[in-house]
Coordinates of C-alpha atoms and ligand atoms in Angstrom, one line a residue:
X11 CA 0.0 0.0 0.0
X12 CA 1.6 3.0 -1.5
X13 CA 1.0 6.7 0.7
X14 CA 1.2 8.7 -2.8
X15 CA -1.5 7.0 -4.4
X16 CA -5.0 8.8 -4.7
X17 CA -7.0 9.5 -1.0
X18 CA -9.5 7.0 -2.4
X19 CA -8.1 4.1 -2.8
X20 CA -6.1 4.2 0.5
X21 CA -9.2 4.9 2.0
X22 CA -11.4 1.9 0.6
X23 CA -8.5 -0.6 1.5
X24 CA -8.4 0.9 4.9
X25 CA -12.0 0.7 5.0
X26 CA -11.9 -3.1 3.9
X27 CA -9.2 -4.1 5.9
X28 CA -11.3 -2.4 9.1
X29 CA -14.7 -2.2 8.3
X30 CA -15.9 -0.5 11.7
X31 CA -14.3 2.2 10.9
X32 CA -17.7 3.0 8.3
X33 CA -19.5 3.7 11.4
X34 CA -17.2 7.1 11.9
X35 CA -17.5 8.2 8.5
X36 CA -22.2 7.8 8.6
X37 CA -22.3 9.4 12.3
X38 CA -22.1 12.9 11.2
X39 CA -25.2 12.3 8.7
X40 CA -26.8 10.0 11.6
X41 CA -26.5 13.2 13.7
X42 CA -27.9 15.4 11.0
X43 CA -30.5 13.9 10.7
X44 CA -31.2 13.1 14.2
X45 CA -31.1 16.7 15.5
X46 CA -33.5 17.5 12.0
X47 CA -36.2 15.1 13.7
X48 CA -35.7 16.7 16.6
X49 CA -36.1 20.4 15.9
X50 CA -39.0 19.2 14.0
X51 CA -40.4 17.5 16.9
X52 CA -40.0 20.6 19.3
X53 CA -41.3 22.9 16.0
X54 CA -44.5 21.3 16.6
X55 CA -44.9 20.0 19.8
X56 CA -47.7 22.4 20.3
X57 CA -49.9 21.0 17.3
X58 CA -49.2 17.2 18.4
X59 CA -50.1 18.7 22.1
X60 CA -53.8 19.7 20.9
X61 CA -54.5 16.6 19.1
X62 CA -54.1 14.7 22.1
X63 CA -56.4 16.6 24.3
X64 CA -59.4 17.9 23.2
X65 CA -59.9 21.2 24.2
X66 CA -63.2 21.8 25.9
X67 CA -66.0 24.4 24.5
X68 CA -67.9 26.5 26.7
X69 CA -71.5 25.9 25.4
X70 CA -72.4 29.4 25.9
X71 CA -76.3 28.5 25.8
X72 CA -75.5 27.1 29.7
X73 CA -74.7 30.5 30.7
X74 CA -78.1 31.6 31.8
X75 CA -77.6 35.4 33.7
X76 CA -79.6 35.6 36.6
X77 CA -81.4 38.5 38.3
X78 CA -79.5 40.0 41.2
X79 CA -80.0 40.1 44.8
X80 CA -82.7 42.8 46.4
X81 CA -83.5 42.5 49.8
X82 CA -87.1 42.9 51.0
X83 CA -88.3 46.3 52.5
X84 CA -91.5 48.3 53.3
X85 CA -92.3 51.3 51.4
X86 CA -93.9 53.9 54.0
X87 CA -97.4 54.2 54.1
X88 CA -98.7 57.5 51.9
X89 CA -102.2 58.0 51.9
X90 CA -103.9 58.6 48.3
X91 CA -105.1 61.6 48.9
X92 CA -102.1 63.5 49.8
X93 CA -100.2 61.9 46.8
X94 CA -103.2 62.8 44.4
X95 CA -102.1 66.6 45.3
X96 CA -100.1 68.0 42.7
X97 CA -96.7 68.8 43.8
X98 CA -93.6 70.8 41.9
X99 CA -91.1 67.2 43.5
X100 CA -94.0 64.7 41.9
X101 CA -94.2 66.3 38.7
X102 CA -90.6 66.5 38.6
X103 CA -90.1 62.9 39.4
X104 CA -93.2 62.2 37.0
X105 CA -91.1 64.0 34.1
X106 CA -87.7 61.9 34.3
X107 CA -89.6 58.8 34.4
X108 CA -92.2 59.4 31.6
X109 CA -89.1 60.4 29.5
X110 CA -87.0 57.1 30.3
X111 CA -90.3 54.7 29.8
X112 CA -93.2 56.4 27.8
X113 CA -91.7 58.7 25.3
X114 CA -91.2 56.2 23.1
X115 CA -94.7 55.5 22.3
X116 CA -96.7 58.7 23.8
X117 CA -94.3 61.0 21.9
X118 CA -92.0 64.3 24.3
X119 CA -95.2 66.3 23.7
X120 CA -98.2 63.3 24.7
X121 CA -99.8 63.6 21.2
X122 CA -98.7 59.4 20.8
X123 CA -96.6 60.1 18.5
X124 CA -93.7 58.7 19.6
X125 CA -91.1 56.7 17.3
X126 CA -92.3 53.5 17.6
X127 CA -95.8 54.8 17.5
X128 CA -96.2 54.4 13.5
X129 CA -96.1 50.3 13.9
X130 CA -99.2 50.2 16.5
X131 CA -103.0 49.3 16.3
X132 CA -104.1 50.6 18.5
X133 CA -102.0 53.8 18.1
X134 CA -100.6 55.1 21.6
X135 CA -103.1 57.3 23.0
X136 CA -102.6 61.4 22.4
X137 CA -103.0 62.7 25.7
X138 CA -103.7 66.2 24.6
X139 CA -107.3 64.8 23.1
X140 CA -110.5 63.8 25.3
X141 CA -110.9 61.1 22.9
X142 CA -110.5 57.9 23.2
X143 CA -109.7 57.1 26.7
X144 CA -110.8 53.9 28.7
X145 CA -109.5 54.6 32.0
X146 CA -109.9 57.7 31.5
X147 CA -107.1 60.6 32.8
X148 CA -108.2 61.4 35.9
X149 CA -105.6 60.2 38.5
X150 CA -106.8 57.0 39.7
X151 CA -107.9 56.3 36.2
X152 CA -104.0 56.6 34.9
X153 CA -103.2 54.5 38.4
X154 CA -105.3 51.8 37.1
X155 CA -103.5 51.5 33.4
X156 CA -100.2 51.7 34.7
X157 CA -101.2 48.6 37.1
X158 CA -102.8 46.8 35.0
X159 CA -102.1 47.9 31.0
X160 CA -105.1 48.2 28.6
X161 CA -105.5 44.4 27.3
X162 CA -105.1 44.0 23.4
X163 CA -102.8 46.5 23.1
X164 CA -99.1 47.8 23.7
X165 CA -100.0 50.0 27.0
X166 CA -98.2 47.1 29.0
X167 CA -98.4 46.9 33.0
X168 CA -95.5 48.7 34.5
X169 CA -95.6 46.9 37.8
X170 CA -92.6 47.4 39.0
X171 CA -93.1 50.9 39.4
X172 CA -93.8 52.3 43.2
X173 CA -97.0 53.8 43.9
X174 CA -95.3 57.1 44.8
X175 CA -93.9 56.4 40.6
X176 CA -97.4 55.9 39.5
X177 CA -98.9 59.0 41.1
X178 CA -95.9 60.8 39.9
X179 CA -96.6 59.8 36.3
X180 CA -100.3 60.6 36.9
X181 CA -99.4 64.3 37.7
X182 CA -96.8 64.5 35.2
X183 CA -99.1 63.5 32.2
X184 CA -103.0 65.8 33.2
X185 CA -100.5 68.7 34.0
X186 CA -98.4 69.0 31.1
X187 CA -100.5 67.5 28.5
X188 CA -104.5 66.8 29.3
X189 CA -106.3 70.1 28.9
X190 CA -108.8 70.5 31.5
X191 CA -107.9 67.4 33.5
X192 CA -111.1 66.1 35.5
X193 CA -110.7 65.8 39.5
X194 CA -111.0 62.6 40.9
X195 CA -113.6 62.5 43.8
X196 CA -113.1 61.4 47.1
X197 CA -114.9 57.7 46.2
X198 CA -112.7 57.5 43.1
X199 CA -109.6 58.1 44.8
X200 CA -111.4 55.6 48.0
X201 CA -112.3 52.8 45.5
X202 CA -108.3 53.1 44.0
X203 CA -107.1 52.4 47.6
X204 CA -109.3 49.5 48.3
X205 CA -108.4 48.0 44.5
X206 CA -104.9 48.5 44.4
X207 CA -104.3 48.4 48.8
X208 CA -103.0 51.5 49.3
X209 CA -103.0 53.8 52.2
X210 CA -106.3 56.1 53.1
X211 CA -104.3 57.8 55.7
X212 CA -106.4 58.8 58.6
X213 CA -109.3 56.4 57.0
X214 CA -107.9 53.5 56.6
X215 CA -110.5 50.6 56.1
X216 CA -110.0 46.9 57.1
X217 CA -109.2 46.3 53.2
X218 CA -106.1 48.7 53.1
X219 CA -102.3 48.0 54.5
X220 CA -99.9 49.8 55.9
X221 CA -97.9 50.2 53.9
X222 CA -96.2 48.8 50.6
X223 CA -94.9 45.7 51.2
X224 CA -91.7 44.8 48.8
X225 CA -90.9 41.3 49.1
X226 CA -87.2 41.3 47.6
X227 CA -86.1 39.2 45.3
X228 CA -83.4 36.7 44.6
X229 CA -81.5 35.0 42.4
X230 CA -84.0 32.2 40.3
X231 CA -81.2 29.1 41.4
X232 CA -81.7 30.4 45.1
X233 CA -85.3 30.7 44.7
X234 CA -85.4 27.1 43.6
X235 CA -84.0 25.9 46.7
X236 CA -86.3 27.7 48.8
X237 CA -89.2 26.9 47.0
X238 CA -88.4 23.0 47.4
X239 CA -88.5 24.0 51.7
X240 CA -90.9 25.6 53.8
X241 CA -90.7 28.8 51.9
X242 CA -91.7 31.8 53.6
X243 CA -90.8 32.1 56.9
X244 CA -87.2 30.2 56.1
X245 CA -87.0 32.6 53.3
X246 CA -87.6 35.3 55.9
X247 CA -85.0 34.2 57.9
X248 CA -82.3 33.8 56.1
X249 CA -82.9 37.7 55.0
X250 CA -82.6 38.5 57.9
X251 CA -79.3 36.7 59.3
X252 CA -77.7 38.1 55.5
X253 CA -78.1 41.6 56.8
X254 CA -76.8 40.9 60.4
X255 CA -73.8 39.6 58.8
X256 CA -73.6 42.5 55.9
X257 CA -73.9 44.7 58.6
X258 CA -71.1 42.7 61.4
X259 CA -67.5 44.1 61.2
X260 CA -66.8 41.2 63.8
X261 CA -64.4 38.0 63.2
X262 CA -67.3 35.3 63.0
X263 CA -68.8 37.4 59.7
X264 CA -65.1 37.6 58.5
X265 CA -65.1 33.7 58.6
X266 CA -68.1 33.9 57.2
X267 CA -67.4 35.7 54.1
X268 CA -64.4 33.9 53.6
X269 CA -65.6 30.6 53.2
X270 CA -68.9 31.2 51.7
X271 CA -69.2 31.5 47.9
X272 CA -73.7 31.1 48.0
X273 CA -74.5 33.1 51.1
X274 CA -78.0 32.2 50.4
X275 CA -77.7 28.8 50.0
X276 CA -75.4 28.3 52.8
X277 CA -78.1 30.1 55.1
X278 CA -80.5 28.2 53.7
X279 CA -78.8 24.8 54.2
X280 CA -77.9 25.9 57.9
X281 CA -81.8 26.7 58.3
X282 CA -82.8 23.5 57.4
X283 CA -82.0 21.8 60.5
X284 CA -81.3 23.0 64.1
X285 CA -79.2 19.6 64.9
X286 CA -76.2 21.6 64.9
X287 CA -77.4 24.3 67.3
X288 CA -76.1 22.3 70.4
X289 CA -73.4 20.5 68.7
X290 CA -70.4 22.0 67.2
X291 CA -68.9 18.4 65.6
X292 CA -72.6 18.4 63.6
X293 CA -71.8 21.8 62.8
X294 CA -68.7 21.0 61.0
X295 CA -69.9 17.3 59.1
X296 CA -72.9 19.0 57.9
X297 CA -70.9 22.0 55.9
X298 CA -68.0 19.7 54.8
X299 CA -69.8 16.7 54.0
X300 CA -71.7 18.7 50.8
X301 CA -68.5 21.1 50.0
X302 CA -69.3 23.1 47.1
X303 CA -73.2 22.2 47.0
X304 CA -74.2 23.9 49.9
X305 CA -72.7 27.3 49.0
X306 CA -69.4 27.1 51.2
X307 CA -65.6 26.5 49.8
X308 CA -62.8 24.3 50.2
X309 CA -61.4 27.6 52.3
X310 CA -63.3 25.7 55.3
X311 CA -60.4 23.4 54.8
X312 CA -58.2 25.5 56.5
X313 CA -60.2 27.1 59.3
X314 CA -58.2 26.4 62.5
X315 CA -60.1 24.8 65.8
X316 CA -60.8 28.1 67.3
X317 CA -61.9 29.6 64.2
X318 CA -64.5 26.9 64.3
X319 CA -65.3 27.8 67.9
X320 CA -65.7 31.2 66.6
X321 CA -67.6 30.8 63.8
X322 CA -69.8 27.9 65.3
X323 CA -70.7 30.4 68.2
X324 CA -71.5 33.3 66.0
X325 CA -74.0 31.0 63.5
X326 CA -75.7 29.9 67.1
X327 CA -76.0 33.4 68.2
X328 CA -77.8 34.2 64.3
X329 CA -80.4 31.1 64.3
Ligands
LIG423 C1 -94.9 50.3 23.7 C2 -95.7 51.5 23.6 C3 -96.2 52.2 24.9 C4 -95.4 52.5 25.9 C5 -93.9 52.4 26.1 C6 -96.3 53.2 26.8 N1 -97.5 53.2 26.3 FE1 -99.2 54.0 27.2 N2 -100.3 53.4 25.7 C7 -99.9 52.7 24.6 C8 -101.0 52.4 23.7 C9 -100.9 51.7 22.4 C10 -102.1 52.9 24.3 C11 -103.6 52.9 23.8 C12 -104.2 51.6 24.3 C13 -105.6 51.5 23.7 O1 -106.1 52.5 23.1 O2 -106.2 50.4 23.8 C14 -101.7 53.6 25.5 C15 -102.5 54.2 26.4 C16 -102.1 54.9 27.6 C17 -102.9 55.6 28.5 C18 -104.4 55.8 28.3 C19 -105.2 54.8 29.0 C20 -106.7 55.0 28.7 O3 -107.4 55.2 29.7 O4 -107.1 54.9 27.6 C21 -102.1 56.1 29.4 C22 -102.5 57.0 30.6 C23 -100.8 55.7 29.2 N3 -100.8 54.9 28.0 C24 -99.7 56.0 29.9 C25 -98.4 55.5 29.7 C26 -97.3 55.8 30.6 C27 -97.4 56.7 31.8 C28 -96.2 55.2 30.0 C29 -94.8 55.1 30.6 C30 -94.7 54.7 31.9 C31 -96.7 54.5 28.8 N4 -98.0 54.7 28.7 C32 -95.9 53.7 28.0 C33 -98.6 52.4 24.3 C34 -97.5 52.6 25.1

């Protein structure tokens, strides 16, 4: 074997007299195309990521909003007859709301012709006529179609307004618009009391309340529970022990608010039974045992023993 003859041939006899010695010449292509593999690999490791798992869709349609939290209240007793008396406040008060609610079919100046006017039979009534009317515009006549709405028509019910709203709209509309506007007599503005309950002041009759009761309202899921318990008076009750604790700056409402997600439901749940009044071990089962379902979090995990002493003797000292 001569050292001058060409690279080549020296190199395939040395390769045939060791033929391991291939291996060194293929590992810098193994290693090419190795690492190539590789850096396509990590290129699109997120791709082959998402085809394993599926990712999981929010089916919007579930999401149902709910209507919020109001607590229940008494409006104060007003007789009728001082709120049938025009005032400067109540036709003030009458004004912002008949702009915000009735414009739109009974038009700024009450003729009914409002913007969406034009696509109504029966047309919105013009206030500024005598005809037409079925209640008629006396006070307790305008009381009465705000209450109830004119059937077969667009004049809906607005009965979420107050009474105080609906006398307000009353004198809003005969003093800006209704020429003439005809008294209401003292049996028209009696009969409105007994219909709708409202006060007579001084005369109050058997038929009339106090005042205007306003129930509250909560959330439709919360509702549900209650409704499947001894409604009312639980209902009640659990009202009440939500505003002591709104209302507590002490360290069993702190524990409380910490580890309550539903307060309502967790009220509710602790309403259901008074087994745990004189047992604080009962206490603890009965809000851990249905974690999650019975509006409390896993944050009851870490409550300490006195913080259950604390917040076992506040609950007691609520129900
Ligand atoms: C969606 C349209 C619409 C809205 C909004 C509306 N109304 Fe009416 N309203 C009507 C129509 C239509 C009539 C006529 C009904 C009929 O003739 O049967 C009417 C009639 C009336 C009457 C006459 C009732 C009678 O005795 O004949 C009064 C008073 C009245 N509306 C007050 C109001 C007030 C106050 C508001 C706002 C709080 C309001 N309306 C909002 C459509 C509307």
């Amino acid at each position: 074997m001569s050292n001058n003859g060409n690279g080549k041939k020296n190199l395939l006899a040395d390769l045939k007299e060791h033929p391991v010695k291939i291996l060194a010449l293929i590992y810098p292509y193994i290693l090419i195309i190795g690492t190539g593999i590789g850096i396509f690999y990590l290129n699109n490791l997120n791709n082959i990521g998402n085809n394993i798992i599926n990712p999981t869709i929010v089916d919007s349609s579930t999401i149902v909003p709910d209507i919020p939290l109001i607590k229940p209240s008494t409006a104060p007793a007003v007789s009728v007859f001082t709120l049938s008396q025009p005032s400067v406040a109540m036709v003030e008060k009458g004004k912002s709301l008949f702009i915000t609610n009735c414009v739109a079919c009974h038009g700024a100046d009450g003729k009914g012709d409002g913007v969406a006017a034009a696509a109504l039979t029966p047309k919105p009534r013009n206030f500024t006529s005598m005809q037409g009317w079925i209640n008629g515009p006396k006070i307790s006549g305008i009381y009465k179609t705000l209450s109830e709405g004119i059937k077969g028509s667009a004049m809906v019910a607005f009965s979420t307004f107050t009474p105080e709203e609906k006398f307000a709209l009353a004198q809003y509309i005969r003093k800006t618009f209704v020429p003439n506007p005809p008294q209401d007599s003292k049996d028209d503005l009696t009969d409105l009391a007994k219909t709708f309950k409202l006060s007579l002041g001084g005369q109050s009759t058997s038929d009339t309340t106090a005042g205007q009761a306003n129930p509250g309202q909560i959330p439709i899921k919360d509702a549900m529970v209650l409704v499947e318990q001894d409604g009312q008076a639980r209902y009640q009750k659990v009202m009440e022990v939500m505003r002591q604790i709104a209302g507590d700056p002490g360290s069993g409402a702190g524990i409380f608010n910490r580890v309550v997600d539903n307060k309502v439901r967790a009220l509710t749940m602790l309403s259901s039974t008074d087994e745990w009044h004189n047992n604080e071990k009962v206490f603890i089962d009965l809000i851990v045992d249905e974690l999650g379902q019975d509006g409390f979090n896993y944050k009851v995990h870490w409550l300490s023993s006195s913080d259950w002493d604390t917040f076992y003797n506040y609950m007691n000292s609520l129900f």
